[in-house]
XYZ file of C-alpha atoms in Angstrom:
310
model
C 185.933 -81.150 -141.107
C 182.792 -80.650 -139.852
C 182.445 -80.781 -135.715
C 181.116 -83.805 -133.898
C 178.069 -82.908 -131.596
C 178.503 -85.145 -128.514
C 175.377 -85.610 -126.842
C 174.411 -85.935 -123.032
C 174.890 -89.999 -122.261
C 172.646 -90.373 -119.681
C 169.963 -88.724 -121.988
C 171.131 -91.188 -124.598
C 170.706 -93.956 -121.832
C 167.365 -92.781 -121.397
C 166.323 -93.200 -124.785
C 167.559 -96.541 -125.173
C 165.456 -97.779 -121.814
C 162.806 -95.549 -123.207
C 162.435 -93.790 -119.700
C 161.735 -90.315 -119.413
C 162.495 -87.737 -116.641
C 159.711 -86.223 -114.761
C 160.341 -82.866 -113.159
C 160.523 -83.161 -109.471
C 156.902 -82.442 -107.705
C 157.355 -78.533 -105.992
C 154.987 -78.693 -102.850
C 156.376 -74.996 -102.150
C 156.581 -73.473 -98.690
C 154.659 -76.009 -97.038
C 152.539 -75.468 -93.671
C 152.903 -72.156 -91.856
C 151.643 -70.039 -88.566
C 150.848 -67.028 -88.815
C 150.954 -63.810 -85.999
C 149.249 -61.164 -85.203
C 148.175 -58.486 -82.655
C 145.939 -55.354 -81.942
C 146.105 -53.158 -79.348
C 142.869 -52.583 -77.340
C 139.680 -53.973 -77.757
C 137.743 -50.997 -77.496
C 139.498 -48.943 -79.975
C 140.091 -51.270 -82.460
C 137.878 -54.038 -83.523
C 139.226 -57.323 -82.978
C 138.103 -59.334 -85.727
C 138.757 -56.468 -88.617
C 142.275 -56.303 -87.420
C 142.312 -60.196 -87.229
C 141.115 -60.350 -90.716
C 143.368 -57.958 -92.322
C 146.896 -59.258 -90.723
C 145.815 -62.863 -91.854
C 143.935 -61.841 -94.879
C 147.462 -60.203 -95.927
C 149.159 -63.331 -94.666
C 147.424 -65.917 -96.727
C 147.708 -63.536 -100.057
C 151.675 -63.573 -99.429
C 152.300 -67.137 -98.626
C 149.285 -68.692 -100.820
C 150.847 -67.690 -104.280
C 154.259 -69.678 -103.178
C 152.626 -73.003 -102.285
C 152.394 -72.046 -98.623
C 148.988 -72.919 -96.234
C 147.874 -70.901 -92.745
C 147.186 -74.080 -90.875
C 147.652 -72.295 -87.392
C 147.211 -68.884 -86.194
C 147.754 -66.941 -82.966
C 146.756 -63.525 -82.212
C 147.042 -61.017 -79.304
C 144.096 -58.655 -78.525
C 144.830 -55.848 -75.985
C 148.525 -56.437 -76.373
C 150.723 -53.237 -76.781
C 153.409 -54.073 -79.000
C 156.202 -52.642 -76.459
C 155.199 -55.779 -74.616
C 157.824 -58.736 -74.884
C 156.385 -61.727 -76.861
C 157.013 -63.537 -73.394
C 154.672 -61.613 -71.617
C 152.570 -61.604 -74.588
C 149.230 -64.632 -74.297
C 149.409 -65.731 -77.855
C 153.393 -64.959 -78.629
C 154.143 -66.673 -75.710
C 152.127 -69.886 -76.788
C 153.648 -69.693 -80.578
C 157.382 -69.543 -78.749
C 155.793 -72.813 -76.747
C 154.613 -74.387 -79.740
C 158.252 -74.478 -81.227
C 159.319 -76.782 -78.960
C 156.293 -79.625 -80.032
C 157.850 -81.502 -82.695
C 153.939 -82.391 -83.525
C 153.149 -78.949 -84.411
C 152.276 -79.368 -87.722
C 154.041 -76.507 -89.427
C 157.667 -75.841 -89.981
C 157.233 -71.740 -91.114
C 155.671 -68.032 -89.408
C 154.191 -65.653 -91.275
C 152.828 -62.342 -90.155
C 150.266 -59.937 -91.830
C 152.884 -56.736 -90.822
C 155.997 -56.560 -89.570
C 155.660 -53.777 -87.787
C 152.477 -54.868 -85.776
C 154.187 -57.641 -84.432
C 158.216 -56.279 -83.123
C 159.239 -53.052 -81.361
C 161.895 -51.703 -80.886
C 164.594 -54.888 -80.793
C 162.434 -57.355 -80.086
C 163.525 -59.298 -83.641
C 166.804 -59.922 -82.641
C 165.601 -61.495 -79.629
C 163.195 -63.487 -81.301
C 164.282 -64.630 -84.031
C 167.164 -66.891 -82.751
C 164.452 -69.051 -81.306
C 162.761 -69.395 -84.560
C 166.664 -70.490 -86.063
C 166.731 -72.759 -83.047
C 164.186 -75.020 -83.647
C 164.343 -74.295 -87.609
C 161.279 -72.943 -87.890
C 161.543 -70.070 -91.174
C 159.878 -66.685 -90.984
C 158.646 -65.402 -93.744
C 157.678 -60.888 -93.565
C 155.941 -59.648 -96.237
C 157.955 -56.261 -95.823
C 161.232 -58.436 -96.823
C 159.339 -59.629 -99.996
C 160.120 -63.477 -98.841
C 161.705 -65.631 -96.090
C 163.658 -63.642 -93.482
C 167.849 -64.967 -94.150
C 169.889 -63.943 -91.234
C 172.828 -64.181 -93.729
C 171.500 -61.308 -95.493
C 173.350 -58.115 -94.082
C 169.930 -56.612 -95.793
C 167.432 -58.371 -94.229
C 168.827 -57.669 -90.637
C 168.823 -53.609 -91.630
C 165.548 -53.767 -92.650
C 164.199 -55.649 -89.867
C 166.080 -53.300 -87.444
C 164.171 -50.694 -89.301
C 160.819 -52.054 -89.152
C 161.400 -52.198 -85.319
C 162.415 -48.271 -85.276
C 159.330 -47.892 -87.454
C 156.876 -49.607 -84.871
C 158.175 -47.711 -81.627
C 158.684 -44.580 -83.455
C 154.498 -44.945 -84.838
C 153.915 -45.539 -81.168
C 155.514 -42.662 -79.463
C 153.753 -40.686 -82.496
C 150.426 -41.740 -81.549
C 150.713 -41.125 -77.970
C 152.322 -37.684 -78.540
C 148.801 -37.215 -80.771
C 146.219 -38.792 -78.453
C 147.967 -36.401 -74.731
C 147.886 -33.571 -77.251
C 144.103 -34.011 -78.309
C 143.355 -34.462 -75.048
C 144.806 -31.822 -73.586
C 143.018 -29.401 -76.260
C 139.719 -30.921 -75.329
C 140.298 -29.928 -71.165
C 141.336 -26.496 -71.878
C 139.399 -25.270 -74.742
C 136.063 -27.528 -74.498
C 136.419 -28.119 -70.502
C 136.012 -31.747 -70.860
C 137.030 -34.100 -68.044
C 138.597 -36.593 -69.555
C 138.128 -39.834 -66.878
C 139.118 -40.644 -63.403
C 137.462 -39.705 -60.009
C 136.229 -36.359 -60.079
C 138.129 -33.766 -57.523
C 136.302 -33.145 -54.234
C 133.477 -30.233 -54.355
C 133.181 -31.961 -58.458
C 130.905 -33.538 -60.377
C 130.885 -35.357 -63.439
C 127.677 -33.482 -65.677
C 127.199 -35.745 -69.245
C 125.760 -33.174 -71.635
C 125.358 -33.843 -75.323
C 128.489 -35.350 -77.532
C 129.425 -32.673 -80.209
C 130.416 -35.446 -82.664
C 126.914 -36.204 -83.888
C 128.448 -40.188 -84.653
C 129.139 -40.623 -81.230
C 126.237 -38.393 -80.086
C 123.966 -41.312 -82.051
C 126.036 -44.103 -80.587
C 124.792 -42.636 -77.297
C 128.359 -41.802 -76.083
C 127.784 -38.216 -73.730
C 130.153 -35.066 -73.201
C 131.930 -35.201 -69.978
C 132.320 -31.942 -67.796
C 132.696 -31.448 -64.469
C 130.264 -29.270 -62.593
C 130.527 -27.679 -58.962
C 128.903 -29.449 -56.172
C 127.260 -27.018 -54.647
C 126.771 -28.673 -51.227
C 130.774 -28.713 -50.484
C 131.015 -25.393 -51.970
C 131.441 -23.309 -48.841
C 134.070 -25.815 -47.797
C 136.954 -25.046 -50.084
C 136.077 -21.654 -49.708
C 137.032 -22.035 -46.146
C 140.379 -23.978 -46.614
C 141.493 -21.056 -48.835
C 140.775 -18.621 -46.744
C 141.882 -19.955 -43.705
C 145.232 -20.801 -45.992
C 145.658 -17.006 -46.865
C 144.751 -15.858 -43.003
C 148.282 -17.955 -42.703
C 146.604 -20.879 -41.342
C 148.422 -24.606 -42.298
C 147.258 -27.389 -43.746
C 147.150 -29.168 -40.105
C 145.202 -26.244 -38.624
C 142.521 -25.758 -41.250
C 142.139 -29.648 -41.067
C 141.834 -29.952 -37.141
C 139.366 -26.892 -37.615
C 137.028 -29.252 -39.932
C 137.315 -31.857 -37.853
C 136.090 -29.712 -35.350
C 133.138 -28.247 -37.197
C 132.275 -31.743 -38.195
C 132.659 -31.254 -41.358
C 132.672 -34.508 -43.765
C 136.419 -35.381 -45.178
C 136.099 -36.298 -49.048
C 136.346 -39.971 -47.911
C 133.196 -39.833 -45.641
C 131.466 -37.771 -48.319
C 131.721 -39.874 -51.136
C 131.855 -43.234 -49.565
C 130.581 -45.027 -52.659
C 134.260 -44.599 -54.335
C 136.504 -43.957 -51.594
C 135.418 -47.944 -49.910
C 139.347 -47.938 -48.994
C 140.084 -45.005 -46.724
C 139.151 -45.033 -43.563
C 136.891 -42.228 -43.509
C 138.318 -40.531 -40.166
C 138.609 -36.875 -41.172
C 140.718 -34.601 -42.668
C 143.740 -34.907 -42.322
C 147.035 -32.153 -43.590
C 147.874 -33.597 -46.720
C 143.835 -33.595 -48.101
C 143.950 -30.299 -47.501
C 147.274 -29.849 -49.428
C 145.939 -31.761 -52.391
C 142.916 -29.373 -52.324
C 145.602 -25.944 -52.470
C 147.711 -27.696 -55.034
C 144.960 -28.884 -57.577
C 144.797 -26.056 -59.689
C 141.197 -26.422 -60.760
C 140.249 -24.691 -57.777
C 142.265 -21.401 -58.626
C 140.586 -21.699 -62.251
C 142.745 -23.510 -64.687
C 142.334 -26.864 -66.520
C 145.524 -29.126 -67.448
C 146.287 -32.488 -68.314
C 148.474 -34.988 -67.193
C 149.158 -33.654 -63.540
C 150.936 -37.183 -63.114
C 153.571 -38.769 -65.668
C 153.541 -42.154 -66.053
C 156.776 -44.194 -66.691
C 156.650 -47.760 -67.760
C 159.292 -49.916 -66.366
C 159.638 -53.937 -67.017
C 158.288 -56.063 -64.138
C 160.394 -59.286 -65.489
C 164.315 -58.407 -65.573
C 164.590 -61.916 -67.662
C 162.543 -60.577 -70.512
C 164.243 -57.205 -70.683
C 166.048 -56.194 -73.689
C 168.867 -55.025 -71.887
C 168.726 -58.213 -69.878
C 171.965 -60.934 -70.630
């Protein structure tokens, strides 16, 4: 007995109306934003960074139906910075709230550009909020927060970005440090009283061309004789109120009256203890160059945006 083949009846309902099925239209991903951010102006350029991150963007969303319709990007935004504080994050995280948009999807050149630290989790229950998808090019497709995955690697691309930023800190203080002590460069600020700033030739014959100049300080020769005095009248066990009344006395110009062009915010009325203390305690006097006399700590101005914040 030979074995009945039953076919499908709505195909045999099909060919009996003569109708025939027509795959459903795929309009893929649809309209996206895309994000992205560089860190200064002047050391990176703007629109090559710009370019890139979107560049990258369209190439990853373009091939899957999807189309950059809006874009937002931060220029001179550290990525530490929370995307509320940020100009352009904190318009996209405005935009998700305009049910006129125009796009129902973010996209971002690189991941880690754009989170630090763990920024992500923060964010990206805003995006689920409004159900707006994000789609990372380091996950290969559209972020699931189902994915056990997905949330590991995102945590990781967030370790990446503040770990690459301590790394190029660590770099930068260290070059610059080599440059003070073995060229004797002066590497920005006010110069120290009885200083100059001398420009002399850059060594780096790119930047020489550019016209950027080598920075040194030089003595000023006029205020010379006056931290001569202060450290002698120091080691003849005179204190730092003594040797100061004894300028005063003498007439002699405080560092505010003699270089009233940057010091516009002091008074001007003489010398007082502690400029003579900062004079004894700046070690460029006694011969030695450093770095980094000052550390700076960075502390968040906006308890509401802080990650630690509930």
């Amino acid at each position: 007995m030979t074995a009945e083949i039953i076919s499908d009846p709505w195909a045999t309902l099909d060919d009996i109306l003569g109708l025939e099925v027509a795959d459903l239209a795929d309009d893929g991903i649809g309209a996206l934003a895309a994000y992205g951010r560089c860190s200064t102006e002047d050391k990176q350029d703007p629109e090559t960074s710009r370019g890139w991150q979107f560049g990258n963007a369209r190439k990853f969303v373009e091939t899957l139906g999807g189309q950059i319709v809006a874009e937002f990007f931060d220029v001179g935004q550290s990525r530490s910075v929370p995307w509320e504080r940020r100009t352009e994050g904190a318009r996209l995280l405005a935009e998700l709230k305009n049910p006129r948009r125009g796009w129902d999807a973010i996209v971002v050149g690189e991941g880690t550009r754009c989170w630090f630290g763990n920024q992500f989790s923060l964010i990206a229950p805003k995006f689920a909020a409004y159900g707006v998808d994000l789609w990372v090019p380091e996950l290969g497709g559209e972020y699931d927060a189902r994915n056990p995955s997905h949330k590991m690697l995102m945590s990781v691309l967030g370790g990446m970005s503040e770990s690459e930023r301590q790394h190029v800190q660590a770099r930068v203080h260290a070059a610059m440090d080599a440059q003070v002590i073995n060229e004797g460069r002066h590497q920005g600020g006010r110069a120290p009283y009885n200083y100059v700033v001398d420009s002399g030739p850059h060594p780096n014959p790119r930047k020489a061309a550019e016209g950027f100049k080598l920075r040194v300080l030089a003595i000023e020769e006029t205020t010379a004789d006056v931290v001569r005095r202060i450290f002698t009248e120091y080691l003849d066990g005179n204190g730092d109120r003594v040797i100061a009344n004894l300028l005063n006395r003498d007439g002699t110009p405080c560092p505010s009256a003699h270089r009233r062009d940057q010091n516009r915010h002091r008074l001007a009325d003489g010398w007082q203890g502690n400029s003579v203390r900062a004079i004894l305690d700046n070690p460029r006097y006694t011969g030695y160059a450093i770095l980094g006399r000052w550390t700076k700590h960075e502390t968040c101005s906006t308890p509401r945006t802080s990650p630690r914040a509930t």
